[in-house]
XYZ file of C-alpha atoms in Angstrom:
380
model
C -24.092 24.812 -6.485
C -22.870 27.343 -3.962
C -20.927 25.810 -1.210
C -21.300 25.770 2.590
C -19.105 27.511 4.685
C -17.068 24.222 5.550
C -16.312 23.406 2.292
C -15.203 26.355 1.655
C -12.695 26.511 4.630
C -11.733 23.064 3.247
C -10.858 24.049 -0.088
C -8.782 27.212 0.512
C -6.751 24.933 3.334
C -6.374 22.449 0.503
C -5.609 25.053 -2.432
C -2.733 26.879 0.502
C -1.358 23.277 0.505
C -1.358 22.584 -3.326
C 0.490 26.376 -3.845
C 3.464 24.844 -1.647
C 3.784 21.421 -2.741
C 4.141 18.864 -5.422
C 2.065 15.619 -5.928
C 4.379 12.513 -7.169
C 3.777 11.214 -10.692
C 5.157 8.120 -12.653
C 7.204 8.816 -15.330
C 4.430 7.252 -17.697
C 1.947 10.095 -16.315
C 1.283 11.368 -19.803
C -0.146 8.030 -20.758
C -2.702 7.866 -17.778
C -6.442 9.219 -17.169
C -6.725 11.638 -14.599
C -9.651 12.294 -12.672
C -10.951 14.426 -9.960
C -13.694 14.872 -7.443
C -14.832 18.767 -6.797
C -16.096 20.312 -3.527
C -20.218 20.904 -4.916
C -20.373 17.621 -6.600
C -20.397 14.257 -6.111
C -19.313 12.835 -9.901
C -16.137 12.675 -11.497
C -14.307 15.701 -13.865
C -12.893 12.546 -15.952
C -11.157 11.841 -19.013
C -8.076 14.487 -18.199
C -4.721 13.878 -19.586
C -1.285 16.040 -18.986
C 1.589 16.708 -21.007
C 3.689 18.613 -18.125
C 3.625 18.537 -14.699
C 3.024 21.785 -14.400
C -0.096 21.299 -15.869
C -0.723 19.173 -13.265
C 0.350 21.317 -10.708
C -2.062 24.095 -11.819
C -5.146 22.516 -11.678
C -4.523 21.191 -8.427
C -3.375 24.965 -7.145
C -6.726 26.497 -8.718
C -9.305 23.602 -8.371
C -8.510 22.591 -5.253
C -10.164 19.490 -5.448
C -11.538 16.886 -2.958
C -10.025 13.844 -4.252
C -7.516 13.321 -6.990
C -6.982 10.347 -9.456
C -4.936 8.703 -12.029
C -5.660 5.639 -13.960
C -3.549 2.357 -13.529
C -3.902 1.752 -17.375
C -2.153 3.219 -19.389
C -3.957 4.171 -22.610
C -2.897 5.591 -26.680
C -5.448 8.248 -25.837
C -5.807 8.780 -21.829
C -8.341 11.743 -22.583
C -11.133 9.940 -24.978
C -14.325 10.022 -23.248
C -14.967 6.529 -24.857
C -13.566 4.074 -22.794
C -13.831 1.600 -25.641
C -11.339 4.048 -28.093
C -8.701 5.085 -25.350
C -6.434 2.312 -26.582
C -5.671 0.320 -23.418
C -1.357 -0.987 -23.532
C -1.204 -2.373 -20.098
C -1.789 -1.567 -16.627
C 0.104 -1.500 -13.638
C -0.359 -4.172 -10.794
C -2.274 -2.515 -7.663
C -3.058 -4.003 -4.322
C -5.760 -1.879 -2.073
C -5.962 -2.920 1.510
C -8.422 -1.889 3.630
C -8.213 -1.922 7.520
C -12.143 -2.316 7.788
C -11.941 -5.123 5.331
C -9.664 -7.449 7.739
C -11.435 -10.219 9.707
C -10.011 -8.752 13.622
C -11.410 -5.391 12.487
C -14.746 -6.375 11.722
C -16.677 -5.527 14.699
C -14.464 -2.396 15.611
C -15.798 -0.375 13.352
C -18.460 2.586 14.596
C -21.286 3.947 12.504
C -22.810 7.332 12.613
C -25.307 9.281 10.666
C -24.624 12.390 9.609
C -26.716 15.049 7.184
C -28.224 13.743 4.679
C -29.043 10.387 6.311
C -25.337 9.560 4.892
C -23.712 7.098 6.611
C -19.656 7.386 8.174
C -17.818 4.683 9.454
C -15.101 5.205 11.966
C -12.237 2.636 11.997
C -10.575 1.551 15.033
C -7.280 3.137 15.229
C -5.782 -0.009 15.938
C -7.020 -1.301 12.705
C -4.900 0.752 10.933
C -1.397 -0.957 12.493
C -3.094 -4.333 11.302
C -3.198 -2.911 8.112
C 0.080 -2.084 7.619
C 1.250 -5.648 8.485
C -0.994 -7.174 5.984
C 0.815 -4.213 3.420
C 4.505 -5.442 4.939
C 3.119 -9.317 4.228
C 2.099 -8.260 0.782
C 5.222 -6.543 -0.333
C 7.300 -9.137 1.295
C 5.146 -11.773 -0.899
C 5.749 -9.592 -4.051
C 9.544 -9.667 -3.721
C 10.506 -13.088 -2.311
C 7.833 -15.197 -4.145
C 6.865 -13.179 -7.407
C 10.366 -12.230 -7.744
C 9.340 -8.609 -8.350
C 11.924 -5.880 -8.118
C 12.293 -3.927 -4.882
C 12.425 -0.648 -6.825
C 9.128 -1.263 -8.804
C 6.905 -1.295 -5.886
C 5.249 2.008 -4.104
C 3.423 1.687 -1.008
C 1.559 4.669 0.243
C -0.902 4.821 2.999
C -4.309 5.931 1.162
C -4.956 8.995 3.556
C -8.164 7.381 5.196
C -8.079 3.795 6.204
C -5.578 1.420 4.271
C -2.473 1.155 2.439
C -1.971 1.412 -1.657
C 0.829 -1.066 -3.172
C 1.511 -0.803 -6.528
C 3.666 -2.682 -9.178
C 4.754 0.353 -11.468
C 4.981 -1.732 -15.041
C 6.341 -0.681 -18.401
C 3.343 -1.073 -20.943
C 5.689 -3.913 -22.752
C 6.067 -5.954 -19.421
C 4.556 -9.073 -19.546
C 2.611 -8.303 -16.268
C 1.134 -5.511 -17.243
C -0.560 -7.395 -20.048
C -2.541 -9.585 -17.504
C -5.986 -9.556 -17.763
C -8.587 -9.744 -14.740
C -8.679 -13.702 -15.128
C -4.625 -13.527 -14.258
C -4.632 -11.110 -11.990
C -7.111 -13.426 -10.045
C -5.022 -16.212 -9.747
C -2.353 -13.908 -8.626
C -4.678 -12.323 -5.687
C -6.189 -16.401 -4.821
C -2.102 -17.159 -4.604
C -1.961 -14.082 -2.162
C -4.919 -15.064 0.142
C -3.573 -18.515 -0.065
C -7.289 -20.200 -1.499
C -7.595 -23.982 -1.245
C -4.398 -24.057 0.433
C -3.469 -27.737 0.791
C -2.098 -28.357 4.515
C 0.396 -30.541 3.623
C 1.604 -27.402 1.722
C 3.408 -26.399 4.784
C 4.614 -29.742 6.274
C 7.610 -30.515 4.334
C 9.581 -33.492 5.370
C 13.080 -35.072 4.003
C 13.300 -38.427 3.252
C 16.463 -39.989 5.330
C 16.493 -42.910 2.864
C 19.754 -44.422 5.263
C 17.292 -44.611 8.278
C 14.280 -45.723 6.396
C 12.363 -42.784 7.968
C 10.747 -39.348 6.632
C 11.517 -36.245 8.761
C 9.389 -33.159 9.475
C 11.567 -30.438 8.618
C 10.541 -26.725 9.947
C 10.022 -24.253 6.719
C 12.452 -21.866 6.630
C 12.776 -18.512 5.173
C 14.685 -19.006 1.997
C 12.085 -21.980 1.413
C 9.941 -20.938 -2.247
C 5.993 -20.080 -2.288
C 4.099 -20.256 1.065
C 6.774 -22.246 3.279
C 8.935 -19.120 2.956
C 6.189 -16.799 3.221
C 5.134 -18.638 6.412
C 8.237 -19.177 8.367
C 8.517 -15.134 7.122
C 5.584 -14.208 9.322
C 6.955 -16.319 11.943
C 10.339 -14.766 11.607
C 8.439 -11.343 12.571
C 5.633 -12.535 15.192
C 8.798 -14.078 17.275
C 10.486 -10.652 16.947
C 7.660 -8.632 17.597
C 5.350 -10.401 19.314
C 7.373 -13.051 21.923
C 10.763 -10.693 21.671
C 12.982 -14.085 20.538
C 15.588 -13.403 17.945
C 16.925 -16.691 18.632
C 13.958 -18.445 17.127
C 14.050 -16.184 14.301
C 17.665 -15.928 13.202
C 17.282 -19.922 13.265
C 14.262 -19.525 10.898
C 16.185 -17.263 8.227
C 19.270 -19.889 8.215
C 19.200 -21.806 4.979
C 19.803 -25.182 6.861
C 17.497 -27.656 7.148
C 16.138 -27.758 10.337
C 13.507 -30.994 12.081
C 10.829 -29.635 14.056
C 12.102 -32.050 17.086
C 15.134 -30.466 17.220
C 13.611 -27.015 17.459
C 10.939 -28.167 20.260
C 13.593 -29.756 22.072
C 15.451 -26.429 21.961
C 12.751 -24.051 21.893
C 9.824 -25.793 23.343
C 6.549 -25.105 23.043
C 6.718 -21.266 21.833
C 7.869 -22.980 18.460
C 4.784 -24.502 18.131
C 2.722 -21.288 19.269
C 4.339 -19.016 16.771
C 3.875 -21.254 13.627
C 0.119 -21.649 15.234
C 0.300 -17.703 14.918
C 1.693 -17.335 11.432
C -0.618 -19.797 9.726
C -3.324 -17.496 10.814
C -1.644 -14.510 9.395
C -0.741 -16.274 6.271
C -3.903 -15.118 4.010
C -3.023 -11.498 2.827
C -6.339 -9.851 2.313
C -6.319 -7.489 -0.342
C -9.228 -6.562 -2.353
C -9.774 -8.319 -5.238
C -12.268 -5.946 -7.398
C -9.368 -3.398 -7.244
C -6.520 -5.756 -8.298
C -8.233 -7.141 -10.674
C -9.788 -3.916 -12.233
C -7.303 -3.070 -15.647
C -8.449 0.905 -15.780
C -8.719 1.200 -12.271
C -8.470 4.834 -10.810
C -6.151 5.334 -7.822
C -5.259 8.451 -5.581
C -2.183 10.222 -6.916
C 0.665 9.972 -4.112
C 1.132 13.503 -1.697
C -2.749 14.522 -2.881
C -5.038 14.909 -0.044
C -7.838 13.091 1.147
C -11.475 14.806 0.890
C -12.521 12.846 3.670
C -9.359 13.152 5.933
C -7.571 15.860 4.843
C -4.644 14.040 5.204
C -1.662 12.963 2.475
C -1.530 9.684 0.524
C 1.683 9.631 2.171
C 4.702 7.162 0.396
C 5.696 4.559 3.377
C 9.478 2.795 3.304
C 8.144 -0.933 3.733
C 10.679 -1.144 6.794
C 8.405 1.597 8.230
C 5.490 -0.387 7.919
C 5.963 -2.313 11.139
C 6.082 1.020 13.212
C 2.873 2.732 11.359
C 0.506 4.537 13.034
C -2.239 6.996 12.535
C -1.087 10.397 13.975
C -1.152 14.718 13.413
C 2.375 14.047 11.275
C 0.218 12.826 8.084
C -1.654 16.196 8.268
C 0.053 19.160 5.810
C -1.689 21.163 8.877
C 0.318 20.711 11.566
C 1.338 24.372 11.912
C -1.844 25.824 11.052
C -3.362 27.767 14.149
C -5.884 25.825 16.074
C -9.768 25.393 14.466
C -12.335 26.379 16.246
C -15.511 23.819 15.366
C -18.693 23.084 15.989
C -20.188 19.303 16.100
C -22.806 17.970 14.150
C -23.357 14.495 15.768
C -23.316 12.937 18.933
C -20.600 10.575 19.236
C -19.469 7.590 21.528
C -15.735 8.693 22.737
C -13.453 8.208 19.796
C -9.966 8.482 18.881
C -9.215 10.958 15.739
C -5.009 11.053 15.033
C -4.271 10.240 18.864
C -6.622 12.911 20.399
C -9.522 10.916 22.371
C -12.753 13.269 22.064
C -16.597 12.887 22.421
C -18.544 15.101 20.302
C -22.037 16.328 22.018
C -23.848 18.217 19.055
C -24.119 21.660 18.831
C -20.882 22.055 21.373
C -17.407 24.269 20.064
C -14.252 22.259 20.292
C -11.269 24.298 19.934
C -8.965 21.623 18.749
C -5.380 21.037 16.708
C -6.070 21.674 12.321
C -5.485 18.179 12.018
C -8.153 16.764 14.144
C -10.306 19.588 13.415
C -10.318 19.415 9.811
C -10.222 15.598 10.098
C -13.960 15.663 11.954
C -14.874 18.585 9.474
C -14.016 16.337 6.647
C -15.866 13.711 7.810
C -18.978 15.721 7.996
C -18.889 15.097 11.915
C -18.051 19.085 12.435
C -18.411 22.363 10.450
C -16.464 24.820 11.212
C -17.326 27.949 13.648
């Protein structure tokens, strides 16, 4: 299948970026499936295994390819066809989180048809920051209520519309043994099903005064009292701008709720009101609980972006936004392009544009191979 002009633009920008740089890859990479998506189809080269790195590095230099994969699992024979012989030891832990998946972002999403009758959904900008809390919330479940090491966990954002976390496991950890049934309970935990309310009322018992106490959960508290007073901690940071509040909240005293309303007032109230809304992480459960799941390899592109599934420092994650500085592109002259669709005005890495079809935009690469990908543009 010969391809069209635009793919073929899209390919040699991808293959100059592949030339210069390296993808990231577990040490365990020579135990995992690789996969990958080429520009004239629309299935899967699968069933790939490397030895070396520069193996690795040379496909992705003379392929090119749309999308690139490895396998969460990791197997005695990564390159059997049979999925039945590969020989499954264990799997990592993965997380996907999607921004169009979260409850505020499910009417700011815009749908337009391109060739082919197919179907593209544009996700509010906006959607993306509310992503990266829910990734922040995740990882800061992972390490203060799982007890999972800091320097096991990888968050990248997935180069379209979410954020990747991943538990990197040795095929002997007991995690990485868990089968879909256990790695349900672990995602119901997360989205906090059937959550009992008095869950997050703890009181004391002041057996001197005859009397129970309602005692505010605190940070150091275990399970979803710390997790809570957590999110708290950040909405009265981020949200109201009151550290006070919050360095109270991380103290390991015990604190009653009447002596922070008496001190605090109302706003105490409001911001717990606020957390216990954010308190369900929403992470996709098919993926999570998938055991040979295939995810995108970190610092490959995107086939529908053309932007990096970029590693993200979780104390970045607060400050995340979608922007021309996840594009390899950057310095790449501007791309002259010509649109396919009509669209409302929309927002594409910052630059706010409405496409009227058959019109030439002469924009920045990023934004202009980020509509080409898409299939919103072709190039001129």
């Amino acid at each position: 299948m010969e391809l069209d002009k635009t793919k073929r633009f899209l390919r040699h920008l991808f293959r100059s970026y592949y030339l210069e740089n390296r993808v990231w890859l577990p040490s365990d990479f020579h135990m995992r499936e690789f996969a990958y998506q080429p520009w004239d189809s629309n299935t899967y080269k699968r069933h790939l295994s490397f030895k070396t790195v520069n193996e690795v590095h040379r496909l992705l230099s003379t392929v090119a390819p749309r999308h690139f994969y490895y396998s969460s699992a990791k197997y005695e024979y990564p390159d059997e066809p049979d999925m039945d012989k590969k020989g499954w030891l264990g799997a990592d832990l993965i997380f996907d989180i999607d921004a169009d998946h979260l409850p505020i972002c499910q009417s700011k999403t815009i749908e337009l048809t391109i060739a082919g009758g197919e179907k593209v959904e544009l996700v509010d900008e906006e959607c993306i920051r509310y992503a990266a809390f829910e990734a922040l919330k995740l990882y800061d479940a992972l390490v203060y209520e799982l007890g999972i090491s800091k320097h096991d966990i990888k968050i990248e954002f997935s180069g379209n519309r979410g954020f990747h976390v991943t538990v990197y496991l040795n095929v002997d950890d007991m995690w990485a043994k868990a089968l879909p049934v256990e790695r349900r309970e672990i995602v119901n935990y997360l989205k906090a099903v059937d959550l009992l309310d008095e869950t997050l009322n703890p009181s004391v018992d002041v057996k001197r005064k005859k009397r129970v106490i309602r005692i505010v959960p605190t940070a150091t508290m275990g399970g979803l009292r710390g997790r809570l007073s957590r999110i708290a901690i950040l909405i009265a940071e981020k949200k109201y701008g009151n550290k006070d509040i919050a360095k109270m909240l991380a103290k390991r005293e015990v604190i009653s709720w009447k002596f922070l309303k008496d001190y605090f007032g109302d706003l105490v109230e409001t911001i717990f009101n606020n957390a216990r809304e954010e308190l369900a992480i929403h992470v996709d459960e098919q993926v999570t609980i998938d055991i040979k799941r295939l995810i995108r390899v970190p610092y490959s592109l995107h086939g529908k972006t053309g932007l990096k599934v970029a590693p993200i420092d979780p104390q970045k994650l607060d400050s995340f936004q979608l922007s021309p500085d996840l594009s390899p592109f950057q310095k790449h002259d501007k791309i002259t392009v010509v649109a396919l669709v009509d669209t409302p005005p929309i927002s594409v890495l910052g630059l706010r544009i409405r496409l009227r079809r058959g019109e030439n935009y002469r924009l920045p690469a990023p934004q202009a191979v980020y509509l080409m990908a898409r299939g919103l543009t072709m190039v001129k």
